[in-house]
mmCIF file with all atom_site columns, C-alpha atoms in Angstrom:
data_model
loop_
_atom_site.group_PDB
_atom_site.id
_atom_site.type_symbol
_atom_site.label_atom_id
_atom_site.label_alt_id
_atom_site.label_comp_id
_atom_site.label_asym_id
_atom_site.label_entity_id
_atom_site.label_seq_id
_atom_site.pdbx_PDB_ins_code
_atom_site.Cartn_x
_atom_site.Cartn_y
_atom_site.Cartn_z
_atom_site.occupancy
_atom_site.B_iso_or_equiv
_atom_site.pdbx_formal_charge
_atom_site.auth_seq_id
_atom_site.auth_comp_id
_atom_site.auth_asym_id
_atom_site.auth_atom_id
_atom_site.pdbx_PDB_model_num
ATOM 1  C CA . GLU A 1 1  ? 117.812 14.372 -79.911  1.00 0.00 ? 71  GLU A CA 1
ATOM 2  C CA . ILE A 1 2  ? 120.671 17.223 -80.367  1.00 0.00 ? 72  ILE A CA 1
ATOM 3  C CA . ASP A 1 3  ? 119.570 20.395 -78.957  1.00 0.00 ? 73  ASP A CA 1
ATOM 4  C CA . ASN A 1 4  ? 122.467 23.285 -80.599  1.00 0.00 ? 74  ASN A CA 1
ATOM 5  C CA . LEU A 1 5  ? 123.955 23.297 -83.128  1.00 0.00 ? 75  LEU A CA 1
ATOM 6  C CA . TYR A 1 6  ? 128.259 22.234 -82.171  1.00 0.00 ? 76  TYR A CA 1
ATOM 7  C CA . ASN A 1 7  ? 125.850 19.588 -80.929  1.00 0.00 ? 77  ASN A CA 1
ATOM 8  C CA . ALA A 1 8  ? 125.000 18.839 -84.521  1.00 0.00 ? 78  ALA A CA 1
ATOM 9  C CA . LYS A 1 9  ? 128.425 19.989 -86.016  1.00 0.00 ? 79  LYS A CA 1
ATOM 10 C CA . GLN A 1 10 ? 130.306 17.226 -83.907  1.00 0.00 ? 80  GLN A CA 1
ATOM 11 C CA . LEU A 1 11 ? 127.564 14.684 -84.635  1.00 0.00 ? 81  LEU A CA 1
ATOM 12 C CA . ILE A 1 12 ? 128.347 14.978 -87.630  1.00 0.00 ? 82  ILE A CA 1
ATOM 13 C CA . LYS A 1 13 ? 131.857 15.212 -87.841  1.00 0.00 ? 83  LYS A CA 1
ATOM 14 C CA . ASN A 1 14 ? 132.493 12.344 -86.423  1.00 0.00 ? 84  ASN A CA 1
ATOM 15 C CA . HIS A 1 15 ? 129.756 10.350 -87.922  1.00 0.00 ? 85  HIS A CA 1
ATOM 16 C CA . LYS A 1 16 ? 130.592 8.655  -91.796  1.00 0.00 ? 86  LYS A CA 1
ATOM 17 C CA . TYR A 1 17 ? 126.735 8.991  -92.210  1.00 0.00 ? 87  TYR A CA 1
ATOM 18 C CA . VAL A 1 18 ? 124.167 11.494 -90.700  1.00 0.00 ? 88  VAL A CA 1
ATOM 19 C CA . ILE A 1 19 ? 120.140 11.206 -90.785  1.00 0.00 ? 89  ILE A CA 1
ATOM 20 C CA . ILE A 1 20 ? 119.332 14.210 -88.670  1.00 0.00 ? 90  ILE A CA 1
ATOM 21 C CA . ILE A 1 21 ? 115.244 14.342 -88.606  1.00 0.00 ? 91  ILE A CA 1
ATOM 22 C CA . TRP A 1 22 ? 113.613 18.442 -88.332  1.00 0.00 ? 92  TRP A CA 1
ATOM 23 C CA . HIS A 1 23 ? 110.547 18.249 -86.427  1.00 0.00 ? 93  HIS A CA 1
ATOM 24 C CA . ASP A 1 24 ? 107.537 20.671 -84.728  1.00 0.00 ? 94  ASP A CA 1
ATOM 25 C CA . PRO A 1 25 ? 105.355 18.780 -81.206  1.00 0.00 ? 95  PRO A CA 1
ATOM 26 C CA . GLY A 1 26 ? 101.942 18.240 -82.059  1.00 0.00 ? 96  GLY A CA 1
ATOM 27 C CA . CYS A 1 27 ? 102.894 18.705 -86.022  1.00 0.00 ? 97  CYS A CA 1
ATOM 28 C CA . PRO A 1 28 ? 100.214 14.964 -87.043  1.00 0.00 ? 98  PRO A CA 1
ATOM 29 C CA . VAL A 1 29 ? 102.168 15.127 -90.027  1.00 0.00 ? 99  VAL A CA 1
ATOM 30 C CA . CYS A 1 30 ? 106.052 14.930 -87.904  1.00 0.00 ? 100 CYS A CA 1
ATOM 31 C CA . GLU A 1 31 ? 103.916 12.378 -86.271  1.00 0.00 ? 101 GLU A CA 1
ATOM 32 C CA . HIS A 1 32 ? 102.947 10.762 -88.614  1.00 0.00 ? 102 HIS A CA 1
ATOM 33 C CA . TYR A 1 33 ? 106.847 9.967  -90.196  1.00 0.00 ? 103 TYR A CA 1
ATOM 34 C CA . LEU A 1 34 ? 108.262 9.487  -87.586  1.00 0.00 ? 104 LEU A CA 1
ATOM 35 C CA . ASP A 1 35 ? 105.835 7.009  -86.700  1.00 0.00 ? 105 ASP A CA 1
ATOM 36 C CA . THR A 1 36 ? 106.835 5.192  -89.593  1.00 0.00 ? 106 THR A CA 1
ATOM 37 C CA . ILE A 1 37 ? 110.253 5.710  -89.543  1.00 0.00 ? 107 ILE A CA 1
ATOM 38 C CA . LYS A 1 38 ? 110.161 4.154  -86.342  1.00 0.00 ? 108 LYS A CA 1
ATOM 39 C CA . ASP A 1 39 ? 112.706 1.415  -86.948  1.00 0.00 ? 109 ASP A CA 1
ATOM 40 C CA . MET A 1 40 ? 115.042 2.557  -89.211  1.00 0.00 ? 110 MET A CA 1
ATOM 41 C CA . PRO A 1 41 ? 118.344 2.750  -87.009  1.00 0.00 ? 111 PRO A CA 1
ATOM 42 C CA . ASN A 1 42 ? 117.586 -0.507 -86.599  1.00 0.00 ? 112 ASN A CA 1
ATOM 43 C CA . GLU A 1 43 ? 117.389 -1.941 -89.813  1.00 0.00 ? 113 GLU A CA 1
ATOM 44 C CA . PHE A 1 44 ? 120.993 0.698  -91.228  1.00 0.00 ? 114 PHE A CA 1
ATOM 45 C CA . PRO A 1 45 ? 122.674 0.732  -88.143  1.00 0.00 ? 115 PRO A CA 1
ATOM 46 C CA . GLN A 1 46 ? 125.749 2.406  -89.966  1.00 0.00 ? 116 GLN A CA 1
ATOM 47 C CA . CYS A 1 47 ? 123.500 5.317  -89.674  1.00 0.00 ? 117 CYS A CA 1
ATOM 48 C CA . VAL A 1 48 ? 123.157 8.347  -86.799  1.00 0.00 ? 118 VAL A CA 1
ATOM 49 C CA . PHE A 1 49 ? 119.963 9.134  -85.818  1.00 0.00 ? 119 PHE A CA 1
ATOM 50 C CA . ALA A 1 50 ? 118.676 12.090 -84.713  1.00 0.00 ? 120 ALA A CA 1
ATOM 51 C CA . LEU A 1 51 ? 116.213 14.089 -83.933  1.00 0.00 ? 121 LEU A CA 1
ATOM 52 C CA . LEU A 1 52 ? 116.089 18.399 -84.056  1.00 0.00 ? 122 LEU A CA 1
ATOM 53 C CA . ASN A 1 53 ? 112.989 19.832 -82.263  1.00 0.00 ? 123 ASN A CA 1
ATOM 54 C CA . GLY A 1 54 ? 112.161 22.300 -83.552  1.00 0.00 ? 124 GLY A CA 1
ATOM 55 C CA . ASP A 1 55 ? 110.738 24.397 -80.525  1.00 0.00 ? 125 ASP A CA 1
ATOM 56 C CA . ASP A 1 56 ? 114.134 24.315 -79.383  1.00 0.00 ? 126 ASP A CA 1
ATOM 57 C CA . TYR A 1 57 ? 116.366 24.746 -81.681  1.00 0.00 ? 127 TYR A CA 1
ATOM 58 C CA . THR A 1 58 ? 116.947 28.179 -81.380  1.00 0.00 ? 128 THR A CA 1
ATOM 59 C CA . ASP A 1 59 ? 121.286 28.104 -82.876  1.00 0.00 ? 129 ASP A CA 1
ATOM 60 C CA . ASP A 1 60 ? 121.209 30.093 -86.321  1.00 0.00 ? 130 ASP A CA 1
ATOM 61 C CA . LYS A 1 61 ? 119.857 28.265 -89.327  1.00 0.00 ? 131 LYS A CA 1
ATOM 62 C CA . VAL A 1 62 ? 122.545 25.584 -90.633  1.00 0.00 ? 132 VAL A CA 1
ATOM 63 C CA . PHE A 1 63 ? 118.752 23.662 -90.272  1.00 0.00 ? 133 PHE A CA 1
ATOM 64 C CA . GLU A 1 64 ? 116.864 26.453 -92.080  1.00 0.00 ? 134 GLU A CA 1
ATOM 65 C CA . PRO A 1 65 ? 113.630 24.029 -93.527  1.00 0.00 ? 135 PRO A CA 1
ATOM 66 C CA . ASP A 1 66 ? 110.697 25.717 -95.085  1.00 0.00 ? 136 ASP A CA 1
ATOM 67 C CA . GLY A 1 67 ? 108.525 23.342 -93.638  1.00 0.00 ? 137 GLY A CA 1
ATOM 68 C CA . ALA A 1 68 ? 108.309 19.899 -90.887  1.00 0.00 ? 138 ALA A CA 1
ATOM 69 C CA . PRO A 1 69 ? 109.104 17.190 -91.100  1.00 0.00 ? 139 PRO A CA 1
ATOM 70 C CA . VAL A 1 70 ? 112.804 17.668 -92.403  1.00 0.00 ? 140 VAL A CA 1
ATOM 71 C CA . THR A 1 71 ? 115.302 14.630 -93.228  1.00 0.00 ? 141 THR A CA 1
ATOM 72 C CA . PHE A 1 72 ? 118.846 15.713 -93.638  1.00 0.00 ? 142 PHE A CA 1
ATOM 73 C CA . PHE A 1 73 ? 120.854 13.072 -94.947  1.00 0.00 ? 143 PHE A CA 1
ATOM 74 C CA . PHE A 1 74 ? 124.726 13.991 -94.867  1.00 0.00 ? 144 PHE A CA 1
ATOM 75 C CA . LYS A 1 75 ? 127.657 11.513 -95.070  1.00 0.00 ? 145 LYS A CA 1
ATOM 76 C CA . ASN A 1 76 ? 131.411 12.620 -95.070  1.00 0.00 ? 146 ASN A CA 1
ATOM 77 C CA . GLY A 1 77 ? 130.631 15.285 -92.401  1.00 0.00 ? 147 GLY A CA 1
ATOM 78 C CA . LYS A 1 78 ? 128.914 16.759 -96.607  1.00 0.00 ? 148 LYS A CA 1
ATOM 79 C CA . LEU A 1 79 ? 125.179 16.910 -97.581  1.00 0.00 ? 149 LEU A CA 1
ATOM 80 C CA . LEU A 1 80 ? 124.503 14.752 -99.025  1.00 0.00 ? 150 LEU A CA 1
ATOM 81 C CA . LYS A 1 81 ? 120.088 15.825 -99.969  1.00 0.00 ? 151 LYS A CA 1
ATOM 82 C CA . CYS A 1 82 ? 117.272 16.956 -98.133  1.00 0.00 ? 152 CYS A CA 1
ATOM 83 C CA . THR A 1 83 ? 114.055 15.794 -98.406  1.00 0.00 ? 153 THR A CA 1
ATOM 84 C CA . ARG A 1 84 ? 111.748 19.001 -98.177  1.00 0.00 ? 154 ARG A CA 1
ATOM 85 C CA . SER A 1 85 ? 111.501 22.077 -100.714 1.00 0.00 ? 155 SER A CA 1
ATOM 86 C CA . GLY A 1 86 ? 113.794 25.102 -99.389  1.00 0.00 ? 156 GLY A CA 1
ATOM 87 C CA . CYS A 1 87 ? 116.135 22.799 -98.989  1.00 0.00 ? 157 CYS A CA 1
ATOM 88 C CA . VAL A 1 88 ? 119.866 22.865 -100.505 1.00 0.00 ? 158 VAL A CA 1
#
């Protein structure tokens, strides 16, 4: 779980492939999504997976989804894709 912007940036900077999932606790869609992908870290060991709890994340709006859950895909420090509308 990532709780601040510094930790998120360090993770992205220090690993080739990073997948960050923004979620909101109590969100039924988020809970279903997280349950569905729970085995992905084992299936893709070359990727680092991290969760961003929307309720706890209070830093600036680097991660600014228009809903939850949202998955951010990074390669070599650059955002490749965001899986929800409203993401740049």
